[in-house]
Coordinates of C-alpha atoms in Angstrom, one line a residue:
X1375 CA 32.5 13.8 -2.9
X1376 CA 31.3 10.6 -1.3
X1377 CA 28.4 9.0 -3.3
X1378 CA 26.8 6.4 -1.2
X1379 CA 23.8 4.3 0.0
X1380 CA 22.2 4.9 3.3
X1381 CA 19.7 2.5 4.9
X1382 CA 17.4 4.0 7.5
X1383 CA 15.4 1.6 9.6
X1384 CA 14.1 1.1 13.2
X1385 CA 13.5 -1.7 15.6
X1386 CA 11.3 0.1 18.2
X1387 CA 7.9 2.1 18.2
X1388 CA 7.3 4.6 15.6
X1389 CA 10.3 7.0 15.8
X1390 CA 9.5 8.5 12.4
X1391 CA 11.7 6.7 9.8
X1392 CA 9.8 7.8 6.8
X1393 CA 9.6 11.5 8.1
X1394 CA 13.3 11.4 8.6
X1395 CA 13.9 9.8 5.3
X1396 CA 11.8 12.5 3.4
X1397 CA 13.3 15.4 5.2
X1398 CA 16.8 14.1 4.6
X1399 CA 16.1 13.6 0.9
X1400 CA 14.8 17.1 0.6
X1401 CA 18.0 18.4 2.6
X1402 CA 20.5 16.3 0.6
X1403 CA 23.2 18.5 -1.2
X1404 CA 23.4 16.4 -4.3
X1405 CA 21.1 14.4 -6.6
X1406 CA 19.5 11.7 -4.5
X1407 CA 17.0 8.7 -5.0
X1408 CA 14.8 7.9 -2.0
X1409 CA 13.5 4.2 -2.1
X1410 CA 10.5 3.5 0.2
X1411 CA 11.3 -0.2 1.1
X1412 CA 8.9 -0.5 4.0
X1413 CA 7.1 -3.9 3.8
X1414 CA 4.8 -3.3 6.6
X1415 CA 2.6 -1.0 4.7
X1416 CA 1.7 0.7 1.2
X1417 CA 3.7 3.9 0.3
X1418 CA 3.1 6.4 3.0
X1419 CA 4.9 9.1 0.9
X1420 CA 2.5 9.2 -2.0
X1421 CA -0.5 10.0 0.4
X1422 CA 1.7 11.8 3.0
X1423 CA 4.3 14.2 1.6
X1424 CA 2.9 14.1 -2.0
X1425 CA -0.8 14.5 -0.7
X1426 CA -2.2 11.9 -3.1
X1427 CA -1.4 13.9 -6.1
X1428 CA 0.2 10.8 -7.8
X1429 CA -1.4 7.5 -8.4
X1430 CA 0.4 4.4 -7.3
X1431 CA 1.2 3.0 -10.7
X1432 CA 5.2 3.2 -10.2
X1433 CA 7.3 1.8 -7.5
X1434 CA 8.4 -1.6 -6.1
X1435 CA 5.5 -3.6 -7.2
X1436 CA 6.2 -3.3 -10.9
X1437 CA 10.0 -3.6 -10.2
X1438 CA 9.3 -6.9 -8.4
X1439 CA 7.6 -8.0 -11.6
X1440 CA 10.8 -6.9 -13.7
X1441 CA 12.9 -8.9 -11.3
X1442 CA 11.0 -12.1 -12.0
X1443 CA 11.7 -11.5 -15.7
X1444 CA 15.4 -10.8 -15.0
X1445 CA 14.9 -7.1 -16.0
X1446 CA 15.6 -5.4 -12.7
X1447 CA 18.2 -2.8 -14.1
X1448 CA 19.2 0.7 -13.0
X1449 CA 17.2 2.2 -16.0
X1450 CA 14.2 0.2 -14.7
X1451 CA 14.6 1.6 -11.3
X1452 CA 14.7 5.2 -12.7
X1453 CA 11.7 4.6 -14.9
X1454 CA 9.7 3.7 -11.7
X1455 CA 10.8 6.9 -9.8
X1456 CA 8.7 10.2 -9.4
X1457 CA 10.3 13.6 -8.6
X1458 CA 10.2 15.0 -5.2
X1459 CA 12.0 18.1 -6.5
X1460 CA 15.0 19.1 -8.4
X1461 CA 17.6 16.4 -8.6
X1462 CA 15.4 14.4 -5.8
X1463 CA 13.5 11.4 -6.9
X1464 CA 11.3 8.7 -5.1
X1465 CA 10.7 5.1 -5.8
X1466 CA 7.4 4.5 -4.1
X1467 CA 6.9 1.4 -1.9
X1468 CA 4.8 -1.6 -2.8
X1469 CA 1.2 -0.9 -3.5
X1470 CA -0.1 -3.6 -1.1
X1471 CA 1.4 -5.6 1.6
X1472 CA 0.6 -9.0 0.0
X1473 CA 3.0 -8.0 -2.8
X1474 CA 5.6 -6.7 -0.2
X1475 CA 5.4 -10.0 1.7
X1476 CA 5.9 -11.9 -1.4
X1477 CA 8.9 -10.1 -2.9
X1478 CA 11.5 -12.5 -1.3
X1479 CA 15.2 -12.2 -0.5
X1480 CA 16.2 -12.6 -4.0
X1481 CA 14.4 -9.5 -5.0
X1482 CA 16.0 -7.5 -2.3
X1483 CA 19.5 -8.8 -3.0
X1484 CA 19.1 -7.8 -6.7
X1485 CA 17.6 -4.4 -5.8
X1486 CA 20.5 -3.7 -3.5
X1487 CA 23.0 -4.4 -6.1
X1488 CA 21.2 -2.3 -8.6
X1489 CA 20.9 0.6 -6.2
X1490 CA 24.7 0.3 -5.6
X1491 CA 25.1 0.7 -9.3
X1492 CA 22.9 3.8 -9.3
X1493 CA 25.0 5.3 -6.7
X1494 CA 28.2 4.5 -8.6
X1495 CA 26.6 6.4 -11.5
X1496 CA 26.5 9.6 -9.4
X1497 CA 23.3 9.7 -7.4
X1498 CA 23.3 9.0 -3.7
X1499 CA 20.6 6.4 -2.5
X1500 CA 18.5 6.7 0.8
X1501 CA 16.6 3.7 1.6
X1502 CA 13.5 4.0 4.0
X1503 CA 13.5 0.6 5.5
X1504 CA 10.6 1.0 8.0
X1505 CA 11.0 -1.5 10.8
X1506 CA 13.5 -4.3 10.5
X1507 CA 12.1 -7.5 11.7
X1508 CA 13.6 -10.9 12.9
X1509 CA 14.7 -13.0 9.9
X1510 CA 13.8 -10.2 7.5
X1511 CA 14.1 -10.8 3.7
X1512 CA 15.7 -7.3 3.3
X1513 CA 18.9 -8.5 5.2
X1514 CA 21.0 -8.4 1.9
X1515 CA 19.6 -4.9 1.0
X1516 CA 20.9 -3.7 4.4
X1517 CA 24.0 -5.4 4.1
X1518 CA 24.8 -3.7 0.8
X1519 CA 24.3 -0.2 2.2
X1520 CA 27.3 2.0 3.1
X1521 CA 25.8 3.2 6.4
X1522 CA 22.8 1.9 8.4
X1523 CA 21.2 4.4 10.6
X1524 CA 19.0 3.0 13.2
X1525 CA 16.2 5.6 14.2
X1526 CA 15.1 5.7 17.8
X1527 CA 13.8 8.0 20.3
X1528 CA 16.2 8.7 23.2
X1529 CA 13.8 7.3 25.8
X1530 CA 13.8 4.2 27.8
X1531 CA 11.5 1.9 25.9
X1532 CA 13.3 2.6 22.6
X1533 CA 16.7 2.2 24.3
X1534 CA 15.8 -1.1 25.8
X1535 CA 14.5 -2.5 22.5
X1536 CA 17.5 -1.3 20.5
X1537 CA 19.9 -2.8 23.1
X1538 CA 18.0 -6.1 22.8
X1539 CA 18.3 -6.1 19.0
X1540 CA 21.8 -4.6 18.7
X1541 CA 23.6 -7.9 18.7
X1542 CA 21.8 -9.6 15.9
X1543 CA 21.9 -6.4 13.7
X1544 CA 25.7 -6.1 14.3
X1545 CA 26.2 -9.7 13.6
X1546 CA 24.3 -9.3 10.4
X1547 CA 26.5 -6.6 9.2
X1548 CA 29.6 -8.3 10.4
X1549 CA 28.7 -11.3 8.3
X1550 CA 29.8 -9.2 5.3
X1551 CA 32.6 -7.3 7.0
X1552 CA 30.5 -4.3 7.8
X1553 CA 31.0 -4.4 11.6
X1554 CA 31.1 -0.7 12.1
X1555 CA 28.4 0.3 9.5
X1556 CA 25.7 0.7 12.2
X1557 CA 24.9 3.8 14.0
X1558 CA 21.9 5.7 15.8
X1559 CA 19.8 8.5 14.4
X1560 CA 18.0 10.0 17.5
X1561 CA 14.7 11.7 17.3
X1562 CA 13.7 13.7 20.3
X1563 CA 10.4 13.1 21.8
X1564 CA 8.1 14.9 24.2
X1565 CA 9.0 12.7 27.0
X1566 CA 12.2 12.2 28.9
X1567 CA 15.5 12.4 26.7
X1568 CA 18.7 10.8 27.4
X1569 CA 21.8 12.5 26.3
X1570 CA 23.7 11.0 23.3
X1571 CA 26.5 9.6 25.4
X1572 CA 24.0 7.9 27.7
X1573 CA 22.2 6.3 24.9
X1574 CA 25.5 5.4 23.1
X1575 CA 26.9 3.6 26.3
X1576 CA 23.6 2.0 26.9
X1577 CA 23.5 0.2 23.4
X1578 CA 27.1 0.1 22.3
X1579 CA 26.5 2.2 19.3
X1580 CA 27.8 5.6 18.1
X1581 CA 25.2 8.3 17.6
X1582 CA 25.3 9.7 14.1
X1583 CA 23.0 12.5 14.7
X1584 CA 20.0 13.9 16.5
X1585 CA 16.8 15.4 15.1
X1586 CA 14.8 18.0 17.1
X1587 CA 11.3 17.4 18.2
X1588 CA 9.5 19.8 16.0
X1589 CA 6.0 18.5 15.0
X1590 CA 5.0 21.6 12.8
X1591 CA 8.1 21.0 10.6
X1592 CA 7.9 17.3 10.7
X1593 CA 4.2 17.6 9.4
X1594 CA 5.7 19.1 6.2
X1595 CA 7.6 16.0 5.5
X1596 CA 5.0 13.4 6.8
X1597 CA 1.6 14.8 5.6
X1598 CA 2.7 17.6 3.0
X1599 CA 1.8 20.6 5.4
X1600 CA 2.4 23.7 3.9
X1601 CA 5.8 25.1 4.8
X1602 CA 5.8 28.5 6.7
X1603 CA 8.3 31.1 6.8
X1604 CA 9.6 29.6 10.0
X1605 CA 10.2 26.2 8.4
X1606 CA 13.5 27.1 7.0
X1607 CA 14.8 28.4 10.3
X1608 CA 13.2 25.5 12.5
X1609 CA 15.5 23.4 14.6
X1610 CA 14.5 20.3 12.5
X1611 CA 15.4 21.8 9.3
X1612 CA 18.7 22.8 10.8
X1613 CA 19.5 19.4 12.0
X1614 CA 18.5 17.8 8.6
X1615 CA 20.8 20.2 6.6
X1616 CA 23.7 19.2 8.8
X1617 CA 23.1 15.5 8.8
X1618 CA 24.2 14.7 5.2
X1619 CA 27.6 16.1 5.9
X1620 CA 27.9 14.1 9.1
X1621 CA 27.0 10.8 7.4
X1622 CA 29.2 11.6 4.5
X1623 CA 32.2 12.3 6.8
X1624 CA 31.8 9.0 8.7
X1625 CA 31.5 7.1 5.2
X1626 CA 34.5 8.8 3.8
X1627 CA 36.7 8.2 6.9
X1628 CA 35.9 4.6 6.8
X1629 CA 36.6 4.3 3.0
X1630 CA 40.0 6.1 3.5
X1631 CA 40.9 3.4 6.1
X1632 CA 39.7 0.4 4.4
X1633 CA 39.9 1.4 0.8
X1634 CA 36.8 1.7 -1.6
X1635 CA 35.4 -1.9 -2.2
X1636 CA 33.3 -2.6 -5.3
X1637 CA 29.8 -3.5 -4.9
X1638 CA 28.8 -7.0 -5.3
X1639 CA 25.7 -9.2 -4.7
X1640 CA 25.4 -10.7 -1.3
X1641 CA 23.8 -14.1 -0.6
X1642 CA 20.8 -13.9 1.4

């Protein structure tokens, strides 16, 4: 069993990072914690997948306060989580973007180390990073992940943007020895769709997986639409079911090659 931290993010358009993160968490074969670390907006999962049935009293805003008090621990993170299902937990994002903007690199560094400790205790961690910007304070959080999945559509505008950002993202990870921790998660679109090999060659990154263009099933994860009998048999559900094994295999192969390295804080 490979217990790990996977960071999902994007640099182009709106490829559906949150939808993919929720779908992946619900398809995960082991206990998993999903952390909503998007700083561009308040939690989208509470009013989306959970349809506003829970208030926004828990999440990263209280954790940022606990960080200022030196009390950001694995237990504190668990106490700020809500259940998505059996053995599936969510730490909601910030309650407002002002709090998100003021969190600072120190908070993300400490949170990353804390999430690594949670993973070491037996629960995988998925991080919904939303869009990753230039000089982003969450750099340390991304550096501490075991895998960074860059979500994009296999269309020309996304490919061009990923290609423009690939070098700085790779250098960010290479700074901590994670040169090959970065890969693509492609989400099919209505428009033109280039093949995996074409996209990989254009941006010089491996394709970790591909999710079908399936708006009806995606709506279950994004806005809490009611599942139908066809949901379990849909192409998107199939892809999400297979993806955890693909990610785990890639992480396991790398660990076997390099040897497991204990987590440690990374200076921002």
